[in-house]
């Protein structure tokens, strides 16, 4: 297959060959279906209108790449840290796939030089554009070559060169402290509520904690201790905060207040799964 791709590239004119060479510098391999990669670096500000009324940009590929990246990183961490608990693996993955980390990785591999964005959007101050493009690039690789190639790209091109996994894992993020600090900065009230304490199949305690901000239910999460369940809930809350730029307005609004006693199962929660050998 690789020989066929190289032959195809050699037969192209200089102008048509150039995109393959540019992406090779970023990827470390030649694309087959170049159109996937060209779409992956096209920001919505320069989307292409189609006959059916859709605008083509990298947003759908970003959605796909986000799922692929989470799966790949989970796979790598699960195999590397065989003795670690779910909480450790989850926190380590969160640090790797968070937006700041992806933005830096995109710059490290030179992806920013390929991103197409209108001059009215300052990509250097809004550098989430680069992290989003990196996720879209993973989506393109997945469509072009499949999961194994995505995993190899993450391991060889990203982790091997730019990410020290052991160092990342060592510096565990205290999401609860960060959340409380964020709420204090924005003058928001925070409260953790212990919703239940049950026993797992192997007679271990499982705690379920709910997180309230400004009297509104944000999420619930479980863990093998109160501290772990609150930490997990705080991590989920940060994911919600980072993905919703209007979260402050929503939290400070008096509308849609949910009484604490009416807390229902959330859209996002971590469930503790007891696996017996």
PDB file of C-alpha atoms in Angstrom:
ATOM      1  CA  UNK A   1       0.000   0.000   0.000  1.00  0.00           C
ATOM      2  CA  UNK A   2       2.811   2.414   0.913  1.00  0.00           C
ATOM      3  CA  UNK A   3       4.559   1.736  -2.404  1.00  0.00           C
ATOM      4  CA  UNK A   4       1.341   2.521  -4.270  1.00  0.00           C
ATOM      5  CA  UNK A   5       0.930   5.805  -2.377  1.00  0.00           C
ATOM      6  CA  UNK A   6       4.534   6.838  -3.083  1.00  0.00           C
ATOM      7  CA  UNK A   7       4.112   5.963  -6.749  1.00  0.00           C
ATOM      8  CA  UNK A   8       0.921   8.026  -6.900  1.00  0.00           C
ATOM      9  CA  UNK A   9       2.699  11.021  -5.357  1.00  0.00           C
ATOM     10  CA  UNK A  10       5.667  10.751  -7.742  1.00  0.00           C
ATOM     11  CA  UNK A  11       3.338  10.882 -10.727  1.00  0.00           C
ATOM     12  CA  UNK A  12       1.684  14.095  -9.558  1.00  0.00           C
ATOM     13  CA  UNK A  13       2.656  17.521 -10.829  1.00  0.00           C
ATOM     14  CA  UNK A  14       4.761  19.695  -8.533  1.00  0.00           C
ATOM     15  CA  UNK A  15       1.763  21.789  -7.446  1.00  0.00           C
ATOM     16  CA  UNK A  16      -0.387  18.759  -6.634  1.00  0.00           C
ATOM     17  CA  UNK A  17       2.512  17.015  -4.905  1.00  0.00           C
ATOM     18  CA  UNK A  18       3.144  19.862  -2.464  1.00  0.00           C
ATOM     19  CA  UNK A  19       0.233  19.146  -0.030  1.00  0.00           C
ATOM     20  CA  UNK A  20       1.449  15.564   0.419  1.00  0.00           C
ATOM     21  CA  UNK A  21       4.935  16.806   1.270  1.00  0.00           C
ATOM     22  CA  UNK A  22       3.639  19.414   3.716  1.00  0.00           C
ATOM     23  CA  UNK A  23       1.483  16.927   5.589  1.00  0.00           C
ATOM     24  CA  UNK A  24       4.336  14.405   5.607  1.00  0.00           C
ATOM     25  CA  UNK A  25       6.386  16.882   7.659  1.00  0.00           C
ATOM     26  CA  UNK A  26       3.628  17.031  10.266  1.00  0.00           C
ATOM     27  CA  UNK A  27       2.516  13.402  10.226  1.00  0.00           C
ATOM     28  CA  UNK A  28       5.727  11.500   9.623  1.00  0.00           C
ATOM     29  CA  UNK A  29       4.002   9.551   6.834  1.00  0.00           C
ATOM     30  CA  UNK A  30       2.298  10.312   3.533  1.00  0.00           C
ATOM     31  CA  UNK A  31      -1.490  10.645   3.398  1.00  0.00           C
ATOM     32  CA  UNK A  32      -3.429   8.479   0.981  1.00  0.00           C
ATOM     33  CA  UNK A  33      -6.704  10.411   0.745  1.00  0.00           C
ATOM     34  CA  UNK A  34      -5.327  13.937   0.951  1.00  0.00           C
ATOM     35  CA  UNK A  35      -8.796  15.512   1.016  1.00  0.00           C
ATOM     36  CA  UNK A  36      -9.375  14.296   4.594  1.00  0.00           C
ATOM     37  CA  UNK A  37      -6.282  16.119   5.823  1.00  0.00           C
ATOM     38  CA  UNK A  38      -7.004  19.278   3.876  1.00  0.00           C
ATOM     39  CA  UNK A  39     -10.438  19.402   5.482  1.00  0.00           C
ATOM     40  CA  UNK A  40      -8.923  18.742   8.930  1.00  0.00           C
ATOM     41  CA  UNK A  41      -7.014  22.040   8.816  1.00  0.00           C
ATOM     42  CA  UNK A  42      -9.921  24.116   7.482  1.00  0.00           C
ATOM     43  CA  UNK A  43     -11.386  26.260  10.258  1.00  0.00           C
ATOM     44  CA  UNK A  44     -15.113  27.035  10.177  1.00  0.00           C
ATOM     45  CA  UNK A  45     -14.300  30.682   9.391  1.00  0.00           C
ATOM     46  CA  UNK A  46     -13.194  29.555   5.915  1.00  0.00           C
ATOM     47  CA  UNK A  47     -15.736  26.775   5.456  1.00  0.00           C
ATOM     48  CA  UNK A  48     -16.730  25.742   1.942  1.00  0.00           C
ATOM     49  CA  UNK A  49     -20.449  25.998   1.056  1.00  0.00           C
ATOM     50  CA  UNK A  50     -21.906  22.966  -0.709  1.00  0.00           C
ATOM     51  CA  UNK A  51     -24.886  22.500  -3.008  1.00  0.00           C
ATOM     52  CA  UNK A  52     -27.003  20.970  -0.244  1.00  0.00           C
ATOM     53  CA  UNK A  53     -26.545  24.013   1.986  1.00  0.00           C
ATOM     54  CA  UNK A  54     -23.891  22.566   4.291  1.00  0.00           C
ATOM     55  CA  UNK A  55     -20.640  24.324   5.064  1.00  0.00           C
ATOM     56  CA  UNK A  56     -17.585  22.088   5.023  1.00  0.00           C
ATOM     57  CA  UNK A  57     -15.039  22.675   7.785  1.00  0.00           C
ATOM     58  CA  UNK A  58     -13.037  20.570  10.217  1.00  0.00           C
ATOM     59  CA  UNK A  59     -15.763  20.483  12.898  1.00  0.00           C
ATOM     60  CA  UNK A  60     -17.076  16.992  12.086  1.00  0.00           C
ATOM     61  CA  UNK A  61     -13.546  15.601  11.869  1.00  0.00           C
ATOM     62  CA  UNK A  62     -12.779  17.278  15.200  1.00  0.00           C
ATOM     63  CA  UNK A  63     -15.752  15.462  16.739  1.00  0.00           C
ATOM     64  CA  UNK A  64     -14.480  12.142  15.387  1.00  0.00           C
ATOM     65  CA  UNK A  65     -10.871  12.836  16.330  1.00  0.00           C
ATOM     66  CA  UNK A  66     -11.814  13.734  19.898  1.00  0.00           C
ATOM     67  CA  UNK A  67     -13.333  10.275  20.365  1.00  0.00           C
ATOM     68  CA  UNK A  68     -10.391   8.564  18.653  1.00  0.00           C
ATOM     69  CA  UNK A  69      -7.838  10.460  20.751  1.00  0.00           C
ATOM     70  CA  UNK A  70      -9.589   9.579  24.006  1.00  0.00           C
ATOM     71  CA  UNK A  71      -9.731   5.935  22.968  1.00  0.00           C
ATOM     72  CA  UNK A  72      -6.064   5.827  21.937  1.00  0.00           C
ATOM     73  CA  UNK A  73      -4.806   7.572  25.081  1.00  0.00           C
ATOM     74  CA  UNK A  74      -6.975   5.317  27.255  1.00  0.00           C
ATOM     75  CA  UNK A  75      -5.560   2.264  25.473  1.00  0.00           C
ATOM     76  CA  UNK A  76      -1.956   3.426  25.942  1.00  0.00           C
ATOM     77  CA  UNK A  77      -2.374   4.302  29.626  1.00  0.00           C
ATOM     78  CA  UNK A  78      -4.254   1.087  30.429  1.00  0.00           C
ATOM     79  CA  UNK A  79      -1.438  -1.040  29.003  1.00  0.00           C
ATOM     80  CA  UNK A  80       1.390   1.052  30.443  1.00  0.00           C
ATOM     81  CA  UNK A  81       0.143   1.432  34.026  1.00  0.00           C
ATOM     82  CA  UNK A  82      -1.200  -2.035  34.762  1.00  0.00           C
ATOM     83  CA  UNK A  83      -1.342  -1.673  38.538  1.00  0.00           C
ATOM     84  CA  UNK A  84      -2.948   1.759  38.750  1.00  0.00           C
ATOM     85  CA  UNK A  85      -6.561   2.421  39.679  1.00  0.00           C
ATOM     86  CA  UNK A  86      -9.223   4.005  37.484  1.00  0.00           C
ATOM     87  CA  UNK A  87      -8.888   7.403  39.170  1.00  0.00           C
ATOM     88  CA  UNK A  88      -5.174   7.626  38.346  1.00  0.00           C
ATOM     89  CA  UNK A  89      -5.763   6.635  34.713  1.00  0.00           C
ATOM     90  CA  UNK A  90      -8.644   9.089  34.336  1.00  0.00           C
ATOM     91  CA  UNK A  91      -6.695  12.019  35.787  1.00  0.00           C
ATOM     92  CA  UNK A  92      -3.641  11.275  33.646  1.00  0.00           C
ATOM     93  CA  UNK A  93      -5.744  11.054  30.499  1.00  0.00           C
ATOM     94  CA  UNK A  94      -7.461  14.343  31.358  1.00  0.00           C
ATOM     95  CA  UNK A  95      -4.114  16.125  31.569  1.00  0.00           C
ATOM     96  CA  UNK A  96      -3.002  14.759  28.199  1.00  0.00           C
ATOM     97  CA  UNK A  97      -6.172  15.528  26.228  1.00  0.00           C
ATOM     98  CA  UNK A  98      -6.990  18.881  27.837  1.00  0.00           C
ATOM     99  CA  UNK A  99      -7.156  21.806  25.434  1.00  0.00           C
ATOM    100  CA  UNK A 100      -3.911  23.495  26.557  1.00  0.00           C
ATOM    101  CA  UNK A 101      -1.946  20.278  26.011  1.00  0.00           C
ATOM    102  CA  UNK A 102      -3.391  19.737  22.541  1.00  0.00           C
ATOM    103  CA  UNK A 103      -2.679  23.339  21.550  1.00  0.00           C
ATOM    104  CA  UNK A 104       0.977  22.925  22.532  1.00  0.00           C
ATOM    105  CA  UNK A 105       1.296  19.592  20.732  1.00  0.00           C
ATOM    106  CA  UNK A 106      -0.187  21.081  17.561  1.00  0.00           C
ATOM    107  CA  UNK A 107       2.442  23.830  17.653  1.00  0.00           C
ATOM    108  CA  UNK A 108       5.239  21.350  18.376  1.00  0.00           C
ATOM    109  CA  UNK A 109       4.533  19.292  15.251  1.00  0.00           C
ATOM    110  CA  UNK A 110       4.063  22.390  13.087  1.00  0.00           C
ATOM    111  CA  UNK A 111       0.362  21.902  12.447  1.00  0.00           C
ATOM    112  CA  UNK A 112      -0.268  25.626  12.952  1.00  0.00           C
ATOM    113  CA  UNK A 113       1.513  26.316   9.647  1.00  0.00           C
ATOM    114  CA  UNK A 114      -1.124  24.318   7.762  1.00  0.00           C
ATOM    115  CA  UNK A 115      -4.286  25.589   9.470  1.00  0.00           C
ATOM    116  CA  UNK A 116      -6.488  27.697   7.214  1.00  0.00           C
ATOM    117  CA  UNK A 117      -8.384  30.442   9.014  1.00  0.00           C
ATOM    118  CA  UNK A 118      -9.769  33.826   8.006  1.00  0.00           C
ATOM    119  CA  UNK A 119      -7.620  36.872   8.691  1.00  0.00           C
ATOM    120  CA  UNK A 120     -10.405  38.198  10.927  1.00  0.00           C
ATOM    121  CA  UNK A 121      -9.740  35.419  13.449  1.00  0.00           C
ATOM    122  CA  UNK A 122      -6.477  35.735  15.360  1.00  0.00           C
ATOM    123  CA  UNK A 123      -5.330  32.136  15.601  1.00  0.00           C
ATOM    124  CA  UNK A 124      -2.392  33.080  17.830  1.00  0.00           C
ATOM    125  CA  UNK A 125      -4.582  34.529  20.573  1.00  0.00           C
ATOM    126  CA  UNK A 126      -7.338  31.974  20.022  1.00  0.00           C
ATOM    127  CA  UNK A 127      -4.968  29.028  19.824  1.00  0.00           C
ATOM    128  CA  UNK A 128      -7.665  26.481  20.634  1.00  0.00           C
ATOM    129  CA  UNK A 129      -7.948  26.492  16.860  1.00  0.00           C
ATOM    130  CA  UNK A 130      -4.723  24.496  16.730  1.00  0.00           C
ATOM    131  CA  UNK A 131      -5.780  21.962  19.354  1.00  0.00           C
ATOM    132  CA  UNK A 132      -9.084  21.510  17.543  1.00  0.00           C
ATOM    133  CA  UNK A 133      -7.208  20.995  14.278  1.00  0.00           C
ATOM    134  CA  UNK A 134      -5.055  18.322  15.936  1.00  0.00           C
ATOM    135  CA  UNK A 135      -8.189  16.415  16.928  1.00  0.00           C
ATOM    136  CA  UNK A 136      -9.514  16.818  13.384  1.00  0.00           C
ATOM    137  CA  UNK A 137      -6.193  15.491  12.087  1.00  0.00           C
ATOM    138  CA  UNK A 138      -6.678  12.355  14.206  1.00  0.00           C
ATOM    139  CA  UNK A 139     -10.114  12.011  12.631  1.00  0.00           C
ATOM    140  CA  UNK A 140      -8.546  12.256   9.171  1.00  0.00           C
ATOM    141  CA  UNK A 141      -5.929   9.610   9.986  1.00  0.00           C
ATOM    142  CA  UNK A 142      -8.661   7.324  11.299  1.00  0.00           C
ATOM    143  CA  UNK A 143     -10.712   7.636   8.112  1.00  0.00           C
ATOM    144  CA  UNK A 144      -7.647   7.243   5.910  1.00  0.00           C
ATOM    145  CA  UNK A 145      -5.778   4.430   7.676  1.00  0.00           C
ATOM    146  CA  UNK A 146      -7.758   3.237  10.705  1.00  0.00           C
ATOM    147  CA  UNK A 147      -7.242   2.951  14.456  1.00  0.00           C
ATOM    148  CA  UNK A 148      -3.795   1.306  14.461  1.00  0.00           C
ATOM    149  CA  UNK A 149      -2.269   4.151  12.470  1.00  0.00           C
ATOM    150  CA  UNK A 150      -3.839   6.667  14.867  1.00  0.00           C
ATOM    151  CA  UNK A 151      -2.328   4.887  17.837  1.00  0.00           C
ATOM    152  CA  UNK A 152       1.078   4.734  16.172  1.00  0.00           C
ATOM    153  CA  UNK A 153       0.900   8.457  15.360  1.00  0.00           C
ATOM    154  CA  UNK A 154       0.060   9.342  18.971  1.00  0.00           C
ATOM    155  CA  UNK A 155       2.750   7.055  20.397  1.00  0.00           C
ATOM    156  CA  UNK A 156       5.555   7.786  17.937  1.00  0.00           C
ATOM    157  CA  UNK A 157       4.913  11.329  16.722  1.00  0.00           C
ATOM    158  CA  UNK A 158       3.382  12.914  19.834  1.00  0.00           C
ATOM    159  CA  UNK A 159       4.283  10.997  22.983  1.00  0.00           C
ATOM    160  CA  UNK A 160       7.776   9.825  22.065  1.00  0.00           C
ATOM    161  CA  UNK A 161       8.922  13.297  21.067  1.00  0.00           C
ATOM    162  CA  UNK A 162       6.903  15.706  23.188  1.00  0.00           C
ATOM    163  CA  UNK A 163       5.123  13.970  26.094  1.00  0.00           C
ATOM    164  CA  UNK A 164       6.824  12.400  29.109  1.00  0.00           C
ATOM    165  CA  UNK A 165       4.032  10.109  30.274  1.00  0.00           C
ATOM    166  CA  UNK A 166       5.606   9.282  33.613  1.00  0.00           C
ATOM    167  CA  UNK A 167       6.122  12.960  34.412  1.00  0.00           C
ATOM    168  CA  UNK A 168       2.547  13.789  33.418  1.00  0.00           C
ATOM    169  CA  UNK A 169       1.215  10.940  35.551  1.00  0.00           C
ATOM    170  CA  UNK A 170       3.380  11.976  38.498  1.00  0.00           C
ATOM    171  CA  UNK A 171       1.938  15.485  38.712  1.00  0.00           C
ATOM    172  CA  UNK A 172      -1.633  14.614  39.611  1.00  0.00           C
ATOM    173  CA  UNK A 173      -4.096  17.458  39.229  1.00  0.00           C
ATOM    174  CA  UNK A 174      -6.196  18.344  42.269  1.00  0.00           C
ATOM    175  CA  UNK A 175      -9.404  19.123  40.404  1.00  0.00           C
ATOM    176  CA  UNK A 176     -11.350  19.870  43.565  1.00  0.00           C
ATOM    177  CA  UNK A 177      -8.927  22.617  44.624  1.00  0.00           C
ATOM    178  CA  UNK A 178      -8.895  24.046  41.109  1.00  0.00           C
ATOM    179  CA  UNK A 179     -12.688  24.045  40.986  1.00  0.00           C
ATOM    180  CA  UNK A 180     -13.049  25.758  44.359  1.00  0.00           C
ATOM    181  CA  UNK A 181     -10.459  28.354  43.309  1.00  0.00           C
ATOM    182  CA  UNK A 182     -12.319  28.963  40.024  1.00  0.00           C
ATOM    183  CA  UNK A 183     -15.640  29.363  41.853  1.00  0.00           C
ATOM    184  CA  UNK A 184     -14.152  31.760  44.409  1.00  0.00           C
ATOM    185  CA  UNK A 185     -12.605  33.834  41.633  1.00  0.00           C
ATOM    186  CA  UNK A 186     -15.990  34.102  39.918  1.00  0.00           C
ATOM    187  CA  UNK A 187     -17.937  34.582  43.189  1.00  0.00           C
ATOM    188  CA  UNK A 188     -19.848  31.318  42.879  1.00  0.00           C
ATOM    189  CA  UNK A 189     -21.008  29.098  45.726  1.00  0.00           C
ATOM    190  CA  UNK A 190     -19.852  25.483  45.642  1.00  0.00           C
ATOM    191  CA  UNK A 191     -21.126  22.507  47.591  1.00  0.00           C
ATOM    192  CA  UNK A 192     -20.459  18.766  47.511  1.00  0.00           C
ATOM    193  CA  UNK A 193     -23.287  16.512  48.667  1.00  0.00           C
ATOM    194  CA  UNK A 194     -22.890  12.870  49.620  1.00  0.00           C
ATOM    195  CA  UNK A 195     -25.789  11.209  47.823  1.00  0.00           C
ATOM    196  CA  UNK A 196     -25.189   7.591  48.743  1.00  0.00           C
ATOM    197  CA  UNK A 197     -22.779   5.091  50.224  1.00  0.00           C
ATOM    198  CA  UNK A 198     -23.101   1.518  49.027  1.00  0.00           C
ATOM    199  CA  UNK A 199     -21.111  -1.705  48.998  1.00  0.00           C
ATOM    200  CA  UNK A 200     -19.695  -3.184  45.817  1.00  0.00           C
ATOM    201  CA  UNK A 201     -19.732  -6.876  44.965  1.00  0.00           C
ATOM    202  CA  UNK A 202     -16.375  -7.339  46.687  1.00  0.00           C
ATOM    203  CA  UNK A 203     -17.547  -5.579  49.870  1.00  0.00           C
ATOM    204  CA  UNK A 204     -15.833  -2.274  49.124  1.00  0.00           C
ATOM    205  CA  UNK A 205     -17.414   1.081  49.873  1.00  0.00           C
ATOM    206  CA  UNK A 206     -18.607   3.104  46.884  1.00  0.00           C
ATOM    207  CA  UNK A 207     -19.431   6.769  47.498  1.00  0.00           C
ATOM    208  CA  UNK A 208     -21.615   8.875  45.195  1.00  0.00           C
ATOM    209  CA  UNK A 209     -21.166  12.648  45.475  1.00  0.00           C
ATOM    210  CA  UNK A 210     -23.119  15.424  43.801  1.00  0.00           C
ATOM    211  CA  UNK A 211     -21.625  18.784  42.886  1.00  0.00           C
ATOM    212  CA  UNK A 212     -23.705  21.953  43.190  1.00  0.00           C
ATOM    213  CA  UNK A 213     -22.644  25.391  41.935  1.00  0.00           C
ATOM    214  CA  UNK A 214     -24.944  28.332  42.651  1.00  0.00           C
ATOM    215  CA  UNK A 215     -27.617  25.866  43.723  1.00  0.00           C
ATOM    216  CA  UNK A 216     -27.561  24.164  40.326  1.00  0.00           C
ATOM    217  CA  UNK A 217     -26.706  20.530  39.829  1.00  0.00           C
ATOM    218  CA  UNK A 218     -23.578  20.216  37.708  1.00  0.00           C
ATOM    219  CA  UNK A 219     -22.787  16.512  37.871  1.00  0.00           C
ATOM    220  CA  UNK A 220     -22.410  13.426  40.038  1.00  0.00           C
ATOM    221  CA  UNK A 221     -19.544  10.966  40.311  1.00  0.00           C
ATOM    222  CA  UNK A 222     -18.587   7.938  42.344  1.00  0.00           C
ATOM    223  CA  UNK A 223     -15.377   6.687  43.908  1.00  0.00           C
ATOM    224  CA  UNK A 224     -13.991   4.367  46.548  1.00  0.00           C
ATOM    225  CA  UNK A 225     -13.790   7.250  49.032  1.00  0.00           C
ATOM    226  CA  UNK A 226     -15.596  10.556  49.559  1.00  0.00           C
ATOM    227  CA  UNK A 227     -12.452  12.357  48.449  1.00  0.00           C
ATOM    228  CA  UNK A 228     -12.186  10.361  45.234  1.00  0.00           C
ATOM    229  CA  UNK A 229     -15.861  10.836  44.363  1.00  0.00           C
ATOM    230  CA  UNK A 230     -15.545  14.607  44.900  1.00  0.00           C
ATOM    231  CA  UNK A 231     -12.349  14.689  42.846  1.00  0.00           C
ATOM    232  CA  UNK A 232     -14.071  12.829  40.010  1.00  0.00           C
ATOM    233  CA  UNK A 233     -17.053  15.166  40.149  1.00  0.00           C
ATOM    234  CA  UNK A 234     -14.709  18.170  40.031  1.00  0.00           C
ATOM    235  CA  UNK A 235     -12.930  16.759  36.990  1.00  0.00           C
ATOM    236  CA  UNK A 236     -16.237  16.301  35.153  1.00  0.00           C
ATOM    237  CA  UNK A 237     -17.227  19.839  36.128  1.00  0.00           C
ATOM    238  CA  UNK A 238     -14.023  21.209  34.603  1.00  0.00           C
ATOM    239  CA  UNK A 239     -14.736  19.351  31.369  1.00  0.00           C
ATOM    240  CA  UNK A 240     -18.184  20.963  31.313  1.00  0.00           C
ATOM    241  CA  UNK A 241     -16.717  24.408  32.058  1.00  0.00           C
ATOM    242  CA  UNK A 242     -14.067  24.124  29.332  1.00  0.00           C
ATOM    243  CA  UNK A 243     -16.577  22.967  26.727  1.00  0.00           C
ATOM    244  CA  UNK A 244     -19.173  25.661  27.491  1.00  0.00           C
ATOM    245  CA  UNK A 245     -18.010  29.286  27.087  1.00  0.00           C
ATOM    246  CA  UNK A 246     -21.357  30.559  28.410  1.00  0.00           C
ATOM    247  CA  UNK A 247     -21.230  28.557  31.631  1.00  0.00           C
ATOM    248  CA  UNK A 248     -20.659  31.617  33.836  1.00  0.00           C
ATOM    249  CA  UNK A 249     -23.771  33.356  32.508  1.00  0.00           C
ATOM    250  CA  UNK A 250     -25.810  30.208  33.013  1.00  0.00           C
ATOM    251  CA  UNK A 251     -24.589  29.671  36.557  1.00  0.00           C
ATOM    252  CA  UNK A 252     -25.200  33.270  37.574  1.00  0.00           C
ATOM    253  CA  UNK A 253     -28.670  33.285  36.091  1.00  0.00           C
ATOM    254  CA  UNK A 254     -31.603  32.844  38.444  1.00  0.00           C
ATOM    255  CA  UNK A 255     -33.358  30.663  35.911  1.00  0.00           C
ATOM    256  CA  UNK A 256     -33.482  26.889  35.919  1.00  0.00           C
ATOM    257  CA  UNK A 257     -32.509  26.589  39.574  1.00  0.00           C
ATOM    258  CA  UNK A 258     -32.668  22.976  40.729  1.00  0.00           C
ATOM    259  CA  UNK A 259     -33.324  22.236  44.430  1.00  0.00           C
ATOM    260  CA  UNK A 260     -30.725  19.994  46.025  1.00  0.00           C
ATOM    261  CA  UNK A 261     -33.254  17.403  47.125  1.00  0.00           C
ATOM    262  CA  UNK A 262     -34.393  16.912  43.537  1.00  0.00           C
ATOM    263  CA  UNK A 263     -31.024  15.901  42.194  1.00  0.00           C
ATOM    264  CA  UNK A 264     -31.473  13.256  39.529  1.00  0.00           C
ATOM    265  CA  UNK A 265     -28.923  11.091  37.695  1.00  0.00           C
ATOM    266  CA  UNK A 266     -26.694  13.355  35.583  1.00  0.00           C
ATOM    267  CA  UNK A 267     -25.873  13.302  31.916  1.00  0.00           C
ATOM    268  CA  UNK A 268     -22.233  12.788  32.818  1.00  0.00           C
ATOM    269  CA  UNK A 269     -21.073  10.616  35.683  1.00  0.00           C
ATOM    270  CA  UNK A 270     -18.333   8.187  36.533  1.00  0.00           C
ATOM    271  CA  UNK A 271     -19.548   4.818  37.668  1.00  0.00           C
ATOM    272  CA  UNK A 272     -17.284   2.635  39.773  1.00  0.00           C
ATOM    273  CA  UNK A 273     -17.107  -0.803  38.215  1.00  0.00           C
ATOM    274  CA  UNK A 274     -15.912  -3.602  40.410  1.00  0.00           C
ATOM    275  CA  UNK A 275     -13.995  -6.103  38.303  1.00  0.00           C
ATOM    276  CA  UNK A 276     -13.278  -9.416  39.919  1.00  0.00           C
ATOM    277  CA  UNK A 277     -10.627 -11.669  38.499  1.00  0.00           C
TER     278      UNK A 277
END
